[in-house]
């Protein structure tokens, strides 16, 4: 019986995908069907949207070679337009709109930038925002009181913050639009269970791949880095999409040997320019999540010669990540209001 | 700056381990320090116990070649003896002992075997057991009532069942000794967070490796299969132990190419004899979790020629997995009773 079993195992892996011919323009219906693809409960075979010509732009490297650079700004614009349409429809139908609360503890400068960008994005699509500021020296009780009030406020559909350790455990999982609540992470980790929200950066990574027409199922994906915000949930999500996932980190002896076998490389690295051209096989698709602290690329510029598609840093996946936050907030509001 | 950064990344990966010279006999103190190794919040460098000669036995294959067969029965015995000692100490000190409740829905034959083995193991180490039987056609409310009673019973420190979908969400995470509650899975998935319990089969897998003196940190580990009970949490746990983990599944195109690069292969496959000698490089350590439904090995017998150590199936990791259930129940009781 060994032969047939092994053959059946292998043939499963060889299953091919059929590309759909739609999903270039972000009408509300195509948006929702597309977003469904990002959910974790995928059918074994699903339709991959055709490469959208506007999803790419060419970029010349220093020596004149070009690569397809995933046009994340155009993708983010398309997603936001779809979300704005949905919110319009919500307002017209049930006279309600989604609400997002931002809890800030202390007055750190990076927090200011953090809220400014997100508040502007919310405003543009019609999400109402609530900002709650707490002093750096506030007690846990004070944080709890503020978050509880937001948990109980039916106009607030999502709660985000920049001080994960102090706040995350208080946020209701139904409003955890960042997707880091352990209930949501636990459900993301387990096949057959569905998280209410998928973390925004990993979701944007999958969104970028799918909207660029990159097949994920059956592909070798290597995630470089295992941060809890990006690398780790991205590994889980890629696996949900039936990629063969390897995670490479600082304890990996020869990371370049593993990345060289990858069809898709996700770079979630804290070291600028860590991933060089020699780390990649020709034709690899690279999503560079950038380094955490600085806006430097995790991928060296020479890599442009090698890859078939790449997200640029700075400015790479950021706009799509913010669009995913808006999308999670919209999803939450739809669930809370029973709006389909 | 590229050179030094890249070098520092690589040197991290090359960090070597120092073997300890202790931990062959399972005294209660060495047991607890050893079990600590299984926890997810590991230091970056930790001590690996020396290969214990009693942890191996030689096994001849059909053609006379031998491999180190991990002596899981001897390891399980040692763990159980340590647990029994700890429970004795608990009884003598605070006149209390751990309690484990088993909830059974319906009268399936496999449920009978399931409880019989576990009840016997509990009895041997001094864990009090409680069996709750519910008819196959019981309502969700009835299940909820029984589980709530057990959740509130201070003599019950762990609750297990064979009907995950109907029961798991009701069990208190503090008594989820199976480790499948989404809160515990979520914490397992996130670096820096600690689950209250680690699922028994993955924990037994790590235990077998460590007690056999197998280094995990920095090694290439390939998990074949991604079931939510074994494969997936084992991947997460191996990664917590700083292995470079790849997960291979039915959508993987050339699984044997990936397994051939592994230092450690964990087989969680539903297909008997799927993994052959040609899938493994010489010297690989294999932990065969067996197939789900039948007591067949996932590893072909010819693999014995290739590997440096292997767990045998049938009877492979089972005894250690049960020992891990006892260990989780003891941990839970210690937490509940404030017993150190």
PDB file of N, CA and C in Angstrom, chain B residues 51-97:
ATOM      1  N   UNK B  51      23.127  12.731  27.274  1.00  0.00           N
ATOM      2  CA  UNK B  51      22.441  11.509  26.864  1.00  0.00           C
ATOM      3  C   UNK B  51      22.491  10.507  28.006  1.00  0.00           C
ATOM      4  N   UNK B  52      21.333  10.038  28.373  1.00  0.00           N
ATOM      5  CA  UNK B  52      21.229   9.083  29.468  1.00  0.00           C
ATOM      6  C   UNK B  52      21.273   7.692  28.846  1.00  0.00           C
ATOM      7  N   UNK B  53      22.213   6.893  29.268  1.00  0.00           N
ATOM      8  CA  UNK B  53      22.385   5.600  28.598  1.00  0.00           C
ATOM      9  C   UNK B  53      21.096   4.782  28.638  1.00  0.00           C
ATOM     10  N   UNK B  54      20.316   4.931  29.733  1.00  0.00           N
ATOM     11  CA  UNK B  54      19.087   4.132  29.825  1.00  0.00           C
ATOM     12  C   UNK B  54      17.989   4.685  28.914  1.00  0.00           C
ATOM     13  N   UNK B  55      18.241   5.860  28.311  1.00  0.00           N
ATOM     14  CA  UNK B  55      17.233   6.436  27.426  1.00  0.00           C
ATOM     15  C   UNK B  55      17.243   5.780  26.047  1.00  0.00           C
ATOM     16  N   UNK B  56      18.229   4.949  25.789  1.00  0.00           N
ATOM     17  CA  UNK B  56      18.317   4.275  24.495  1.00  0.00           C
ATOM     18  C   UNK B  56      18.315   2.759  24.662  1.00  0.00           C
ATOM     19  N   UNK B  57      17.804   2.084  23.675  1.00  0.00           N
ATOM     20  CA  UNK B  57      18.063   0.657  23.568  1.00  0.00           C
ATOM     21  C   UNK B  57      18.302   0.381  22.092  1.00  0.00           C
ATOM     22  N   UNK B  58      19.101  -0.645  21.786  1.00  0.00           N
ATOM     23  CA  UNK B  58      19.377  -0.923  20.383  1.00  0.00           C
ATOM     24  C   UNK B  58      18.277  -1.779  19.789  1.00  0.00           C
ATOM     25  N   UNK B  59      17.977  -1.531  18.550  1.00  0.00           N
ATOM     26  CA  UNK B  59      16.977  -2.378  17.895  1.00  0.00           C
ATOM     27  C   UNK B  59      17.511  -2.794  16.539  1.00  0.00           C
ATOM     28  N   UNK B  60      17.434  -4.090  16.256  1.00  0.00           N
ATOM     29  CA  UNK B  60      17.917  -4.583  14.968  1.00  0.00           C
ATOM     30  C   UNK B  60      16.805  -4.482  13.937  1.00  0.00           C
ATOM     31  N   UNK B  61      17.157  -4.048  12.765  1.00  0.00           N
ATOM     32  CA  UNK B  61      16.181  -4.071  11.676  1.00  0.00           C
ATOM     33  C   UNK B  61      16.287  -5.435  10.986  1.00  0.00           C
ATOM     34  N   UNK B  62      15.440  -5.635  10.003  1.00  0.00           N
ATOM     35  CA  UNK B  62      15.371  -6.928   9.323  1.00  0.00           C
ATOM     36  C   UNK B  62      16.745  -7.365   8.795  1.00  0.00           C
ATOM     37  N   UNK B  63      17.530  -6.415   8.289  1.00  0.00           N
ATOM     38  CA  UNK B  63      18.827  -6.789   7.715  1.00  0.00           C
ATOM     39  C   UNK B  63      19.982  -6.729   8.716  1.00  0.00           C
ATOM     40  N   UNK B  64      19.646  -6.632   9.986  1.00  0.00           N
ATOM     41  CA  UNK B  64      20.681  -6.719  11.008  1.00  0.00           C
ATOM     42  C   UNK B  64      21.286  -5.391  11.417  1.00  0.00           C
ATOM     43  N   UNK B  65      20.981  -4.273  10.723  1.00  0.00           N
ATOM     44  CA  UNK B  65      21.538  -2.978  11.128  1.00  0.00           C
ATOM     45  C   UNK B  65      20.826  -2.496  12.403  1.00  0.00           C
ATOM     46  N   UNK B  66      21.499  -1.716  13.166  1.00  0.00           N
ATOM     47  CA  UNK B  66      20.888  -1.268  14.422  1.00  0.00           C
ATOM     48  C   UNK B  66      20.775   0.252  14.466  1.00  0.00           C
ATOM     49  N   UNK B  67      19.808   0.727  15.250  1.00  0.00           N
ATOM     50  CA  UNK B  67      19.657   2.164  15.474  1.00  0.00           C
ATOM     51  C   UNK B  67      19.409   2.369  16.954  1.00  0.00           C
ATOM     52  N   UNK B  68      19.732   3.557  17.437  1.00  0.00           N
ATOM     53  CA  UNK B  68      19.373   3.882  18.809  1.00  0.00           C
ATOM     54  C   UNK B  68      17.872   4.111  18.854  1.00  0.00           C
ATOM     55  N   UNK B  69      17.188   3.271  19.582  1.00  0.00           N
ATOM     56  CA  UNK B  69      15.750   3.464  19.726  1.00  0.00           C
ATOM     57  C   UNK B  69      15.531   4.161  21.050  1.00  0.00           C
ATOM     58  N   UNK B  70      14.885   5.319  20.994  1.00  0.00           N
ATOM     59  CA  UNK B  70      14.653   6.064  22.223  1.00  0.00           C
ATOM     60  C   UNK B  70      13.768   5.218  23.128  1.00  0.00           C
ATOM     61  N   UNK B  71      14.240   4.962  24.329  1.00  0.00           N
ATOM     62  CA  UNK B  71      13.541   4.052  25.221  1.00  0.00           C
ATOM     63  C   UNK B  71      12.460   4.824  25.980  1.00  0.00           C
ATOM     64  N   UNK B  72      11.348   5.019  25.265  1.00  0.00           N
ATOM     65  CA  UNK B  72      10.303   5.884  25.809  1.00  0.00           C
ATOM     66  C   UNK B  72       9.669   5.319  27.071  1.00  0.00           C
ATOM     67  N   UNK B  73       9.679   3.985  27.177  1.00  0.00           N
ATOM     68  CA  UNK B  73       9.066   3.397  28.378  1.00  0.00           C
ATOM     69  C   UNK B  73       9.897   3.709  29.619  1.00  0.00           C
ATOM     70  N   UNK B  74      11.214   3.620  29.444  1.00  0.00           N
ATOM     71  CA  UNK B  74      12.097   3.934  30.573  1.00  0.00           C
ATOM     72  C   UNK B  74      11.983   5.422  30.931  1.00  0.00           C
ATOM     73  N   UNK B  75      11.886   6.290  29.906  1.00  0.00           N
ATOM     74  CA  UNK B  75      11.746   7.732  30.159  1.00  0.00           C
ATOM     75  C   UNK B  75      10.424   8.005  30.871  1.00  0.00           C
ATOM     76  N   UNK B  76       9.337   7.366  30.383  1.00  0.00           N
ATOM     77  CA  UNK B  76       8.021   7.563  30.991  1.00  0.00           C
ATOM     78  C   UNK B  76       8.049   7.108  32.450  1.00  0.00           C
ATOM     79  N   UNK B  77       8.691   5.973  32.696  1.00  0.00           N
ATOM     80  CA  UNK B  77       8.774   5.457  34.077  1.00  0.00           C
ATOM     81  C   UNK B  77       9.479   6.468  34.980  1.00  0.00           C
ATOM     82  N   UNK B  78      10.576   7.016  34.475  1.00  0.00           N
ATOM     83  CA  UNK B  78      11.344   7.982  35.275  1.00  0.00           C
ATOM     84  C   UNK B  78      10.502   9.222  35.589  1.00  0.00           C
ATOM     85  N   UNK B  79       9.763   9.694  34.600  1.00  0.00           N
ATOM     86  CA  UNK B  79       8.932  10.892  34.819  1.00  0.00           C
ATOM     87  C   UNK B  79       7.835  10.577  35.834  1.00  0.00           C
ATOM     88  N   UNK B  80       7.187   9.437  35.641  1.00  0.00           N
ATOM     89  CA  UNK B  80       6.106   9.067  36.564  1.00  0.00           C
ATOM     90  C   UNK B  80       6.612   8.921  37.996  1.00  0.00           C
ATOM     91  N   UNK B  81       7.802   8.331  38.145  1.00  0.00           N
ATOM     92  CA  UNK B  81       8.362   8.164  39.493  1.00  0.00           C
ATOM     93  C   UNK B  81       8.571   9.534  40.135  1.00  0.00           C
ATOM     94  N   UNK B  82       9.062  10.491  39.345  1.00  0.00           N
ATOM     95  CA  UNK B  82       9.263  11.854  39.858  1.00  0.00           C
ATOM     96  C   UNK B  82       7.947  12.486  40.264  1.00  0.00           C
ATOM     97  N   UNK B  83       6.902  12.290  39.438  1.00  0.00           N
ATOM     98  CA  UNK B  83       5.581  12.856  39.741  1.00  0.00           C
ATOM     99  C   UNK B  83       5.029  12.219  41.016  1.00  0.00           C
ATOM    100  N   UNK B  84       5.150  10.896  41.125  1.00  0.00           N
ATOM    101  CA  UNK B  84       4.656  10.191  42.315  1.00  0.00           C
ATOM    102  C   UNK B  84       5.354  10.730  43.572  1.00  0.00           C
ATOM    103  N   UNK B  85       6.661  10.974  43.473  1.00  0.00           N
ATOM    104  CA  UNK B  85       7.398  11.540  44.623  1.00  0.00           C
ATOM    105  C   UNK B  85       6.845  12.898  45.019  1.00  0.00           C
ATOM    106  N   UNK B  86       6.604  13.740  43.999  1.00  0.00           N
ATOM    107  CA  UNK B  86       6.094  15.082  44.264  1.00  0.00           C
ATOM    108  C   UNK B  86       4.709  15.022  44.914  1.00  0.00           C
ATOM    109  N   UNK B  87       3.872  14.093  44.456  1.00  0.00           N
ATOM    110  CA  UNK B  87       2.516  13.980  45.019  1.00  0.00           C
ATOM    111  C   UNK B  87       2.591  13.474  46.473  1.00  0.00           C
ATOM    112  N   UNK B  88       3.522  12.565  46.734  1.00  0.00           N
ATOM    113  CA  UNK B  88       3.753  12.106  48.110  1.00  0.00           C
ATOM    114  C   UNK B  88       4.103  13.288  48.999  1.00  0.00           C
ATOM    115  N   UNK B  89       5.034  14.105  48.510  1.00  0.00           N
ATOM    116  CA  UNK B  89       5.483  15.276  49.276  1.00  0.00           C
ATOM    117  C   UNK B  89       4.306  16.224  49.527  1.00  0.00           C
ATOM    118  N   UNK B  90       3.444  16.389  48.479  1.00  0.00           N
ATOM    119  CA  UNK B  90       2.276  17.254  48.608  1.00  0.00           C
ATOM    120  C   UNK B  90       1.333  16.723  49.691  1.00  0.00           C
ATOM    121  N   UNK B  91       1.081  15.418  49.627  1.00  0.00           N
ATOM    122  CA  UNK B  91       0.171  14.811  50.608  1.00  0.00           C
ATOM    123  C   UNK B  91       0.724  14.974  52.019  1.00  0.00           C
ATOM    124  N   UNK B  92       2.012  14.743  52.168  1.00  0.00           N
ATOM    125  CA  UNK B  92       2.628  14.839  53.501  1.00  0.00           C
ATOM    126  C   UNK B  92       2.620  16.272  54.022  1.00  0.00           C
ATOM    127  N   UNK B  93       2.789  17.221  53.112  1.00  0.00           N
ATOM    128  CA  UNK B  93       2.938  18.617  53.540  1.00  0.00           C
ATOM    129  C   UNK B  93       1.593  19.319  53.732  1.00  0.00           C
ATOM    130  N   UNK B  94       0.710  19.196  52.752  1.00  0.00           N
ATOM    131  CA  UNK B  94      -0.547  19.979  52.840  1.00  0.00           C
ATOM    132  C   UNK B  94      -1.789  19.081  52.872  1.00  0.00           C
ATOM    133  N   UNK B  95      -1.574  17.781  52.959  1.00  0.00           N
ATOM    134  CA  UNK B  95      -2.684  16.798  53.025  1.00  0.00           C
ATOM    135  C   UNK B  95      -3.680  16.996  51.865  1.00  0.00           C
ATOM    136  N   UNK B  96      -3.126  17.214  50.712  1.00  0.00           N
ATOM    137  CA  UNK B  96      -3.960  17.334  49.511  1.00  0.00           C
ATOM    138  C   UNK B  96      -3.309  16.560  48.380  1.00  0.00           C
ATOM    139  N   UNK B  97      -4.113  16.167  47.383  1.00  0.00           N
ATOM    140  CA  UNK B  97      -3.534  15.525  46.200  1.00  0.00           C
ATOM    141  C   UNK B  97      -4.230  16.054  44.946  1.00  0.00           C
TER     142      UNK B  97
END
